[in-house]
């Protein structure tokens, strides 16, 4: 693997480099689709099942690259990060693989399934009422552990981009190349990775945010990063208060469109994915399909890629979503 | 593809032949596993996700081989079959692919998801109160359409066996070869195919039946086929009144063990698959994991393969299973 990139020169080659590193280290998740969803969307949908990834989400990609690089450098004895949950679980699992300690900082209302995954991988789990980044800085000051930010980290952005790259390449190999790609947006790391992966391929990229968690949409409109006070949403993974600085530098001039979705649309997409794809995704992953269905209504794309980013969801929420009582 | 085999000489080579025919025609479904399930079982579990197969179940394999062979022969204009649902959906989809008509005979209480799949593929759906085989014979007499039996058909048995073969080969390629393989049993076609695929590989095969739907267990004990009056079960796909004649000839002296499971164990396995594998299976598929957990309790297998045969389940049943109110 090449040395760590700086923020300035992060580009498509870094995603390809991350993909080479990840080969054999992650699950080569399937690309799925079905006539029923195509008919509903009025266009071909190809969905990447990252809910089947190690640690239950595509965050395993960036964490594997970032932690692997640190471990190869041989100087760190542990790592620290903040996360709504999936990045924490992924960093914990990657750290354990390399014999490093992991401290993960989660919000008090993090999804129990994600907290449990991080704890099961041996991480020290801290719950932060206030600004999680402040807690991370304190842990870093106390321990010297490098910070693996959930989105403001070049290895994380490049690693997350490999999910989009695999989907783009699988669609090409199937003879149905993508002309659009829809990804959910929290801190923007996965979206930035997707934009890098899609560079120069004639693919329109869309970033999906829950209503009221639209820092990317507001930031794109303003031309600079705009924080929000995240509204309540089913999509617990898409609640960061602000798109990250590094992702925003990638996304700002990329032509990405922001798409808003509500809980009703997310719950509906969740049920479609269960019924037609036979997959269990978390609401943040279902948000991508909800956004894709909205995009399909108003565009003429022939083949739309959808990143189903994760599957860490509570059993009782699955029940409520299927019975229509969660949204 | 070789000419159709007769019942007498059905063997491992027929499964390999079917696998060659199916390459590129079906979904190469993933082999999955996770530490949480391994820990619960006390052994390594490798699960084949045939819920992601075309038509929503592994029945697509046998139907594709059987209908494809008929279409290649060029004499039939349609096909007829009976089924609890998945075989009907698969035959309907395979027939449409080749421009053949399909008549499918289903019980009055067939799972609506399966009826809808068959109808959506353009099949003529008949509901039979009495003996579905009798209705099939009548349709065959009226139309001349060849009968593609759901399990008493060599192409169907060989085709279903390819799911087991893929799992066996994927486990070998991963360096963790199976020493046991657990499959659900309805009419026994999939179990017979699995036994053929496993021949000479040192793999113990187990067939899982719901309590009160134990025609295989009774038939193995008696040395001849014993019909049952199927009891009520969550596993709507495992209710045939009797193991098929051809499957039983394969299974009789194979050393297969029959394992019984109840609705509680099936519902528990369903929740485990949702929570840890992020997959939606139908209860008949979950029955295989329920059986595997039972096998693991009383055996010393190192690596147990589990065939998750299908995913055609009602949305409201998913909700009730997750909330614990279905069993």
XYZ file of C-alpha atoms in Angstrom:
654
model
C 0.000 0.000 0.000
C 1.136 3.545 -0.696
C 1.942 5.886 2.187
C -0.970 7.739 3.745
C -2.339 10.392 1.440
C -2.738 13.948 2.571
C -6.090 15.608 2.382
C -5.045 17.700 -0.576
C -4.312 14.974 -3.069
C -7.085 12.475 -2.266
C -8.262 11.165 -5.617
C -9.615 8.206 -7.552
C -6.300 6.350 -7.397
C -6.524 6.281 -3.596
C -9.819 4.408 -3.846
C -8.275 1.901 -6.247
C -5.309 1.552 -3.877
C -7.648 0.926 -0.941
C -9.525 -1.666 -3.010
C -6.280 -3.557 -3.633
C -5.485 -3.520 0.080
C -8.979 -4.722 1.005
C -9.019 -7.688 -1.410
C -9.306 -10.818 0.735
C -9.784 -8.789 3.925
C -13.473 -8.000 3.543
C -16.621 -9.700 2.296
C -17.054 -9.306 -1.493
C -20.696 -8.352 -0.988
C -23.169 -9.169 -3.762
C -24.842 -6.771 -6.187
C -28.539 -7.548 -6.191
C -31.614 -6.437 -8.049
C -35.038 -7.737 -8.956
C -37.805 -7.086 -11.467
C -40.237 -5.968 -8.764
C -38.033 -3.096 -7.605
C -37.181 -2.148 -11.192
C -40.869 -1.914 -11.964
C -41.552 0.200 -8.892
C -38.698 2.557 -9.743
C -39.382 2.619 -13.460
C -35.672 2.037 -13.999
C -33.080 -0.638 -13.338
C -31.817 -0.637 -9.731
C -28.610 -2.440 -8.716
C -28.103 -2.613 -4.980
C -24.869 -3.333 -3.112
C -25.541 -5.444 -0.005
C -23.031 -3.991 2.465
C -25.306 -5.115 5.283
C -23.539 -8.456 4.727
C -20.121 -6.867 5.331
C -17.947 -7.735 8.338
C -19.122 -5.715 11.381
C -22.469 -5.261 9.619
C -21.656 -2.195 7.526
C -19.426 -0.733 4.839
C -17.616 1.212 7.549
C -15.468 -1.911 7.875
C -13.747 -0.857 4.655
C -12.409 2.495 5.806
C -11.611 1.169 9.273
C -9.674 -1.754 7.820
C -7.576 0.530 5.634
C -6.964 3.133 8.337
C -6.214 0.729 11.180
C -4.233 -1.570 8.902
C -2.017 1.276 7.812
C -1.416 2.358 11.414
C -0.654 -1.201 12.460
C 1.775 -1.611 9.564
C 3.576 1.547 10.683
C 4.025 -0.217 14.010
C 3.964 2.761 16.347
C 0.415 2.837 17.731
C -0.768 0.600 20.574
C -4.377 1.721 20.283
C -6.832 3.896 18.383
C -9.695 6.192 19.300
C -12.753 7.373 17.349
C -16.226 8.816 17.670
C -19.184 7.463 15.729
C -22.937 7.050 15.665
C -22.115 3.353 15.914
C -21.067 1.542 12.755
C -17.646 3.175 12.449
C -17.022 2.365 16.111
C -17.929 -1.286 15.580
C -15.723 -1.434 12.504
C -12.720 0.251 14.157
C -13.093 -2.037 17.165
C -13.083 -5.117 14.958
C -10.139 -3.884 12.859
C -8.167 -2.975 15.986
C -8.728 -6.400 17.503
C -7.473 -8.000 14.299
C -4.174 -6.158 14.734
C -3.935 -6.489 18.515
C -4.521 -2.794 19.131
C -6.662 -1.287 21.876
C -9.732 0.684 20.780
C -11.588 3.470 22.558
C -14.870 4.404 20.883
C -17.065 7.371 21.757
C -20.779 6.989 21.081
C -23.832 9.159 21.725
C -26.084 8.165 24.639
C -28.830 7.078 22.239
C -26.633 5.010 19.917
C -28.365 1.921 18.524
C -27.837 -0.900 21.051
C -26.947 -3.310 18.236
C -24.004 -1.092 17.315
C -22.850 -0.553 20.908
C -22.970 -4.307 21.435
C -20.888 -4.959 18.323
C -18.179 -2.531 19.423
C -18.135 -3.953 22.929
C -18.084 -7.536 21.672
C -14.951 -6.697 19.672
C -13.266 -5.649 22.904
C -13.460 -1.870 22.557
C -13.675 0.462 25.521
C -17.046 2.145 24.885
C -17.530 5.714 26.168
C -20.904 7.468 25.960
C -20.710 11.216 25.367
C -23.579 13.553 26.152
C -21.895 16.565 24.584
C -19.526 17.007 21.655
C -18.033 13.569 20.943
C -15.079 15.141 19.126
C -14.101 16.855 22.402
C -14.098 13.507 24.211
C -11.982 12.015 21.441
C -9.454 14.862 21.768
C -9.261 14.240 25.506
C -8.700 10.495 25.066
C -6.075 11.215 22.453
C -4.328 13.659 24.810
C -4.420 11.106 27.629
C -3.370 8.016 25.680
C -1.594 9.204 22.575
C -3.819 6.865 20.505
C -4.206 8.161 16.925
C -7.689 9.394 16.040
C -9.488 7.520 13.274
C -12.210 9.971 12.441
C -15.442 8.540 11.072
C -15.273 10.705 7.939
C -12.533 13.352 8.215
C -9.804 10.862 7.453
C -8.343 10.158 3.999
C -7.999 6.386 4.522
C -11.601 6.217 5.710
C -12.879 8.159 2.706
C -10.840 6.048 0.285
C -11.866 2.826 2.020
C -15.574 3.686 1.994
C -15.209 4.554 -1.681
C -14.338 0.952 -2.488
C -17.951 -0.101 -1.916
C -19.039 2.285 -4.662
C -16.134 1.174 -6.847
C -17.101 -2.499 -6.533
C -20.693 -1.678 -7.431
C -19.622 0.409 -10.429
C -17.330 -2.365 -11.668
C -19.875 -5.140 -11.058
C -22.514 -3.216 -12.993
C -20.080 -2.729 -15.871
C -19.177 -6.414 -15.833
C -22.875 -7.303 -15.991
C -23.269 -5.190 -19.118
C -25.464 -2.664 -17.306
C -23.142 0.216 -16.357
C -24.445 2.727 -13.845
C -25.430 6.211 -14.918
C -26.436 7.172 -11.384
C -25.298 6.188 -7.899
C -27.225 6.886 -4.700
C -25.542 6.822 -1.285
C -26.691 7.875 2.177
C -24.903 10.819 3.803
C -23.975 11.213 7.451
C -20.606 12.893 7.815
C -20.076 12.554 4.080
C -17.149 10.136 4.074
C -18.931 7.468 2.070
C -20.373 10.059 -0.312
C -16.917 11.558 -0.883
C -15.511 8.094 -1.523
C -18.327 7.398 -3.978
C -17.674 10.644 -5.833
C -13.996 9.756 -6.110
C -14.795 6.243 -7.327
C -17.251 7.594 -9.922
C -14.911 10.280 -11.294
C -14.847 10.412 -15.077
C -17.327 7.591 -15.581
C -20.408 9.605 -16.522
C -22.229 8.706 -13.327
C -24.450 11.207 -11.487
C -23.983 10.810 -7.734
C -26.774 11.576 -5.251
C -26.387 11.927 -1.479
C -29.428 11.103 0.646
C -30.067 12.905 3.945
C -33.031 12.577 6.299
C -35.151 15.725 6.516
C -33.671 17.984 9.164
C -30.271 16.280 9.000
C -29.366 18.091 5.810
C -25.955 19.545 6.510
C -24.719 18.511 3.062
C -27.635 20.139 1.237
C -27.211 23.361 3.225
C -23.436 23.322 2.829
C -23.632 22.797 -0.929
C -26.089 25.695 -1.183
C -23.964 27.992 0.989
C -20.608 27.033 -0.491
C -19.219 26.347 2.969
C -19.908 23.827 5.732
C -23.155 24.513 7.592
C -23.879 22.571 10.799
C -27.407 21.586 11.757
C -29.092 20.452 14.946
C -30.028 16.991 13.687
C -33.755 16.288 13.735
C -35.165 13.011 15.011
C -34.914 10.333 12.331
C -35.215 6.571 11.956
C -31.806 6.715 10.260
C -29.639 6.790 13.384
C -26.463 6.573 11.293
C -27.182 9.783 9.377
C -27.250 12.248 12.266
C -23.822 13.903 12.386
C -24.219 17.625 13.062
C -22.057 18.642 10.131
C -20.553 17.208 6.977
C -16.817 16.670 7.511
C -14.211 19.124 6.291
C -12.355 16.637 4.081
C -15.533 15.122 2.585
C -16.870 18.601 1.880
C -13.735 19.574 0.005
C -14.271 16.510 -2.195
C -18.022 16.995 -2.542
C -18.206 20.787 -2.936
C -17.371 20.941 -6.631
C -18.260 17.377 -7.545
C -21.763 18.014 -8.856
C -23.299 15.708 -6.236
C -27.000 16.365 -5.631
C -28.465 16.187 -2.150
C -31.814 14.402 -1.777
C -33.995 14.615 1.334
C -36.138 11.756 2.614
C -38.573 11.364 5.502
C -39.180 8.531 7.931
C -42.220 7.341 5.974
C -40.135 6.890 2.842
C -37.344 5.189 4.804
C -39.780 2.750 6.431
C -41.390 2.018 3.072
C -37.971 1.342 1.520
C -37.092 -0.936 4.441
C -40.185 -3.040 3.757
C -39.426 -3.166 0.033
C -35.915 -4.439 0.763
C -37.213 -7.147 3.099
C -39.982 -8.204 0.747
C -38.173 -8.134 -2.577
C -34.458 -8.450 -1.791
C -34.767 -10.653 1.330
C -32.255 -8.464 3.147
C -32.322 -6.778 6.535
C -30.806 -3.317 6.365
C -30.684 -0.583 8.942
C -32.811 2.520 8.323
C -29.736 4.460 7.167
C -29.225 1.867 4.448
C -32.911 1.878 3.522
C -32.626 5.664 3.157
C -30.491 5.082 0.068
C -33.299 3.179 -1.659
C -35.816 5.775 -0.515
C -33.642 8.426 -2.137
C -33.149 6.348 -5.272
C -36.912 5.956 -5.717
C -37.242 9.732 -5.417
C -34.438 10.303 -7.914
C -36.010 7.830 -10.331
C -39.289 9.757 -10.278
C -37.713 12.884 -11.665
C -34.840 11.670 -13.852
C -34.197 9.514 -16.886
C -31.354 7.359 -15.613
C -31.267 3.881 -17.086
C -29.358 2.095 -14.326
C -29.204 3.407 -10.776
C -26.753 1.989 -8.241
C -27.806 2.008 -4.589
C -25.457 1.526 -1.664
C -27.199 -0.414 1.118
C -24.606 0.640 3.651
C -25.375 -1.461 6.708
C -27.613 -3.821 8.599
C -27.158 -3.132 12.296
C -30.752 -2.694 13.404
C -32.647 -3.701 16.542
C -34.877 -6.773 16.332
C -37.849 -4.894 17.774
C -37.429 -2.065 15.267
C -37.524 -4.637 12.446
C -40.812 -5.869 13.869
C -42.262 -2.366 14.148
C -41.104 -1.394 10.665
C -42.691 -4.497 9.147
C -45.953 -3.910 11.009
C -45.984 -0.274 9.982
C -45.868 1.152 13.498
C -42.375 2.695 13.438
C -43.039 5.587 11.062
C -26.083 -30.905 -21.146
C -26.362 -34.703 -21.126
C -29.686 -36.340 -21.967
C -32.196 -36.635 -19.135
C -31.133 -39.203 -16.588
C -33.432 -41.978 -15.535
C -34.275 -42.473 -11.913
C -32.059 -45.514 -11.643
C -28.737 -43.938 -12.480
C -29.064 -40.556 -10.710
C -25.707 -39.896 -9.119
C -23.125 -37.307 -8.157
C -22.154 -36.657 -11.789
C -25.700 -35.511 -12.533
C -25.356 -32.798 -9.893
C -22.063 -31.667 -11.408
C -23.699 -31.693 -14.840
C -26.584 -29.578 -13.559
C -24.098 -27.160 -11.987
C -22.382 -26.665 -15.343
C -25.735 -25.977 -16.991
C -26.732 -23.489 -14.286
C -23.518 -21.435 -14.449
C -24.532 -17.944 -15.532
C -28.250 -18.776 -15.338
C -28.716 -18.391 -11.583
C -27.460 -16.146 -8.794
C -24.128 -17.384 -7.364
C -25.459 -16.911 -3.843
C -22.982 -16.095 -1.078
C -21.774 -18.377 1.708
C -22.081 -16.462 4.964
C -21.187 -16.943 8.576
C -20.421 -14.890 11.641
C -18.723 -15.253 15.013
C -21.985 -14.731 16.915
C -23.672 -17.754 15.338
C -20.513 -19.845 15.675
C -20.433 -19.060 19.363
C -24.101 -19.925 19.810
C -23.651 -23.226 17.979
C -20.316 -24.054 19.540
C -19.052 -24.893 16.063
C -18.392 -23.140 12.770
C -21.559 -22.590 10.723
C -21.420 -21.747 7.009
C -24.780 -20.752 5.577
C -25.790 -20.667 1.911
C -28.086 -17.707 1.206
C -30.484 -19.177 -1.353
C -33.076 -16.649 -0.224
C -31.186 -14.362 -2.619
C -31.757 -16.766 -5.538
C -33.950 -15.879 -8.534
C -37.617 -16.499 -7.646
C -36.640 -16.285 -3.970
C -35.594 -19.886 -3.408
C -33.220 -22.664 -4.427
C -36.098 -24.292 -6.263
C -35.043 -22.085 -9.167
C -32.142 -24.469 -9.702
C -34.126 -27.623 -10.347
C -36.792 -25.764 -12.293
C -34.173 -24.137 -14.522
C -32.574 -27.483 -15.339
C -35.855 -29.307 -15.870
C -37.606 -26.615 -17.915
C -34.412 -25.789 -19.804
C -33.994 -29.399 -20.859
C -37.622 -29.591 -22.015
C -37.294 -26.334 -23.925
C -34.100 -27.524 -25.578
C -35.902 -30.663 -26.721
C -38.350 -28.306 -28.413
C -41.514 -30.369 -28.121
C -43.375 -28.922 -25.130
C -45.468 -25.750 -25.319
C -46.135 -25.659 -21.580
C -45.455 -27.350 -18.256
C -47.503 -28.261 -15.200
C -46.525 -28.852 -11.573
C -47.831 -28.921 -8.017
C -46.030 -27.259 -5.168
C -46.405 -25.665 -1.747
C -45.296 -22.519 -3.553
C -41.589 -22.076 -4.239
C -41.324 -24.766 -6.911
C -44.371 -23.242 -8.609
C -42.812 -19.784 -8.598
C -39.555 -21.199 -9.942
C -41.198 -23.256 -12.692
C -43.314 -20.254 -13.692
C -40.228 -18.062 -13.966
C -38.229 -20.694 -15.872
C -41.150 -21.335 -18.243
C -41.520 -17.630 -18.994
C -37.803 -17.454 -19.795
C -38.322 -20.090 -22.500
C -41.697 -18.842 -23.740
C -43.594 -21.833 -22.368
C -46.969 -21.763 -20.637
C -47.053 -22.842 -16.986
C -49.917 -24.275 -14.952
C -49.161 -24.513 -11.244
C -51.296 -26.251 -8.629
C -51.096 -24.864 -5.094
C -52.861 -25.668 -1.825
C -55.600 -23.255 -0.718
C -53.424 -21.997 2.145
C -50.249 -21.463 0.112
C -48.190 -18.477 1.248
C -49.542 -15.428 -0.619
C -45.980 -14.281 -1.395
C -45.417 -17.504 -3.317
C -48.767 -17.412 -5.119
C -48.041 -13.826 -6.142
C -44.603 -14.756 -7.482
C -46.023 -17.537 -9.641
C -48.823 -15.333 -10.919
C -46.447 -12.433 -11.608
C -44.396 -14.746 -13.810
C -47.508 -15.384 -15.895
C -48.452 -18.840 -14.624
C -52.004 -20.086 -14.535
C -52.489 -20.686 -10.797
C -54.928 -23.414 -9.712
C -55.832 -23.945 -6.051
C -56.474 -27.576 -5.084
C -58.405 -28.538 -1.985
C -57.683 -32.221 -2.385
C -54.746 -34.183 -3.758
C -52.721 -31.744 -5.881
C -51.103 -34.616 -7.779
C -54.551 -35.624 -9.025
C -55.164 -32.109 -10.374
C -51.759 -32.198 -12.055
C -52.596 -35.502 -13.721
C -55.868 -34.017 -14.991
C -54.140 -30.910 -16.405
C -51.521 -33.131 -18.020
C -54.267 -35.267 -19.567
C -56.092 -32.175 -20.854
C -53.088 -30.238 -22.180
C -50.310 -32.727 -22.744
C -47.966 -30.452 -20.795
C -45.109 -32.439 -19.221
C -45.225 -32.670 -15.432
C -42.288 -31.140 -13.572
C -42.743 -32.691 -10.195
C -41.461 -30.696 -7.224
C -39.251 -33.576 -6.046
C -39.960 -36.782 -7.969
C -38.014 -35.625 -10.989
C -34.345 -36.376 -11.687
C -33.541 -32.937 -13.115
C -35.132 -31.290 -10.097
C -33.170 -33.437 -7.650
C -29.910 -32.842 -9.513
C -30.610 -29.125 -9.829
C -31.440 -28.693 -6.156
C -28.252 -30.595 -5.347
C -26.179 -27.828 -6.927
C -26.902 -25.531 -3.985
C -25.314 -28.074 -1.665
C -22.466 -28.615 -4.119
C -21.692 -24.882 -4.273
C -21.672 -24.688 -0.482
C -19.415 -27.738 -0.196
C -16.986 -26.294 -2.750
C -17.021 -22.778 -1.279
C -16.266 -24.173 2.170
C -13.376 -26.197 0.729
C -12.045 -23.143 -1.096
C -12.176 -21.160 2.146
C -10.025 -23.780 3.858
C -12.875 -24.862 6.126
C -14.357 -27.977 4.497
C -17.728 -29.162 5.761
C -18.021 -32.274 7.860
C -21.785 -31.869 8.176
C -24.530 -30.428 6.004
C -28.040 -29.576 7.187
C -30.943 -29.156 4.776
C -34.691 -28.791 5.273
C -36.906 -31.620 3.986
C -40.297 -31.305 2.336
C -40.674 -33.815 -0.467
C -37.002 -34.682 -0.137
C -35.736 -33.464 -3.510
C -33.259 -31.007 -2.048
C -32.127 -33.513 0.563
C -31.564 -36.156 -2.114
C -29.608 -33.648 -4.188
C -27.529 -32.749 -1.150
C -26.771 -36.397 -0.443
C -25.661 -36.893 -4.044
C -23.483 -33.766 -3.907
C -21.898 -34.882 -0.638
C -21.141 -38.434 -1.765
C -17.645 -39.601 -0.872
C -16.635 -36.364 0.832
C -16.894 -37.445 4.455
C -19.857 -35.161 5.147
C -22.713 -36.214 7.422
C -26.019 -35.001 5.953
C -28.999 -34.114 8.150
C -32.559 -33.539 6.954
C -34.740 -31.245 9.049
C -38.491 -31.773 9.314
C -41.049 -29.884 11.408
C -42.605 -31.981 14.158
C -45.613 -33.803 12.729
C -44.362 -33.402 9.148
C -41.860 -36.201 9.567
C -42.470 -38.422 6.592
C -38.734 -38.845 6.022
C -38.014 -39.851 9.617
C -40.863 -42.364 9.584
C -39.915 -43.667 6.153
C -36.266 -44.155 7.125
C -37.359 -46.042 10.242
C -39.819 -48.206 8.310
C -37.601 -48.856 5.302
C -40.388 -47.749 2.976
C -42.231 -44.503 2.293
C -44.690 -43.572 5.026
C -47.142 -40.710 4.396
C -48.241 -38.406 7.209
C -51.082 -35.973 7.698
C -48.934 -32.866 7.958
C -49.287 -31.008 11.245
C -49.622 -27.231 11.378
C -46.202 -25.605 11.104
C -44.657 -22.215 10.473
C -42.615 -23.901 7.745
C -45.218 -23.856 4.986
C -42.704 -25.251 2.484
C -42.099 -28.445 4.458
C -45.626 -29.859 4.459
C -45.752 -32.471 1.681
C -47.683 -35.512 2.848
C -44.944 -37.917 1.833
C -41.313 -37.963 0.823
C -41.073 -38.563 -2.925
C -40.339 -41.969 -4.409
C -37.182 -40.917 -6.246
C -35.765 -38.903 -3.322
C -36.462 -41.797 -0.973
C -34.565 -44.232 -3.192
C -31.573 -41.875 -2.951
C -31.986 -41.165 0.767
C -32.878 -44.649 2.026
C -29.370 -46.064 2.189
C -27.479 -42.766 2.303
C -27.012 -42.567 6.052
C -28.921 -39.256 6.247
C -30.253 -38.488 9.707
C -33.680 -36.915 10.180
C -33.939 -34.105 12.745
C -37.245 -32.746 14.064
C -37.808 -29.108 14.990
C -40.747 -27.177 16.456
C -42.157 -23.761 15.669
C -40.400 -22.207 18.665
C -37.011 -23.313 17.379
C -37.862 -22.167 13.841
C -38.935 -18.717 15.063
C -35.800 -18.427 17.192
C -33.627 -19.347 14.215
C -35.462 -16.799 12.070
C -34.595 -14.051 14.565
C -30.970 -15.184 14.735
C -30.693 -14.991 10.944
C -32.176 -11.492 10.862
C -30.047 -10.246 13.732
C -26.701 -11.795 12.884
C -26.766 -12.520 9.137
C -29.003 -9.583 8.058
C -31.033 -11.923 5.886
C -34.762 -12.515 5.555
C -35.519 -16.193 5.111
C -38.804 -18.025 5.094
C -39.572 -20.291 8.041
C -38.683 -23.374 5.968
C -35.208 -21.913 5.492
C -34.899 -20.966 9.145
C -35.774 -24.583 9.968
C -32.380 -25.591 8.593
C -30.559 -23.398 11.126
C -32.878 -24.624 13.876
C -31.902 -28.171 12.963
C -28.228 -27.291 12.727
C -28.256 -25.831 16.240
C -29.827 -29.048 17.468
C -27.269 -31.159 15.621
C -24.444 -29.045 17.015
C -25.610 -29.707 20.575
C -25.102 -33.426 20.273
C -22.242 -33.858 17.832
C -18.602 -32.927 17.392
C -18.649 -31.564 13.859
C -16.109 -28.831 13.213
C -17.817 -27.091 10.283
C -21.526 -27.391 9.606
C -23.058 -26.228 6.327
C -26.620 -24.930 6.422
C -28.840 -24.478 3.389
C -31.049 -21.396 3.804
C -33.361 -22.532 1.056
C -35.645 -19.568 0.469
C -36.944 -16.173 1.466
C -40.566 -15.970 0.312
C -42.284 -14.893 3.507
C -45.166 -12.513 4.226
C -44.301 -9.049 5.533
C -46.698 -9.393 8.446
C -45.227 -12.761 9.424
C -41.766 -11.163 9.521
C -43.187 -8.579 11.903
C -44.809 -11.183 14.126
C -41.724 -13.392 14.158
C -39.523 -10.463 15.179
C -41.932 -9.437 17.906
C -42.185 -12.998 19.164
C -45.921 -13.383 18.564
C -45.846 -15.941 15.745
C -44.683 -18.989 17.717
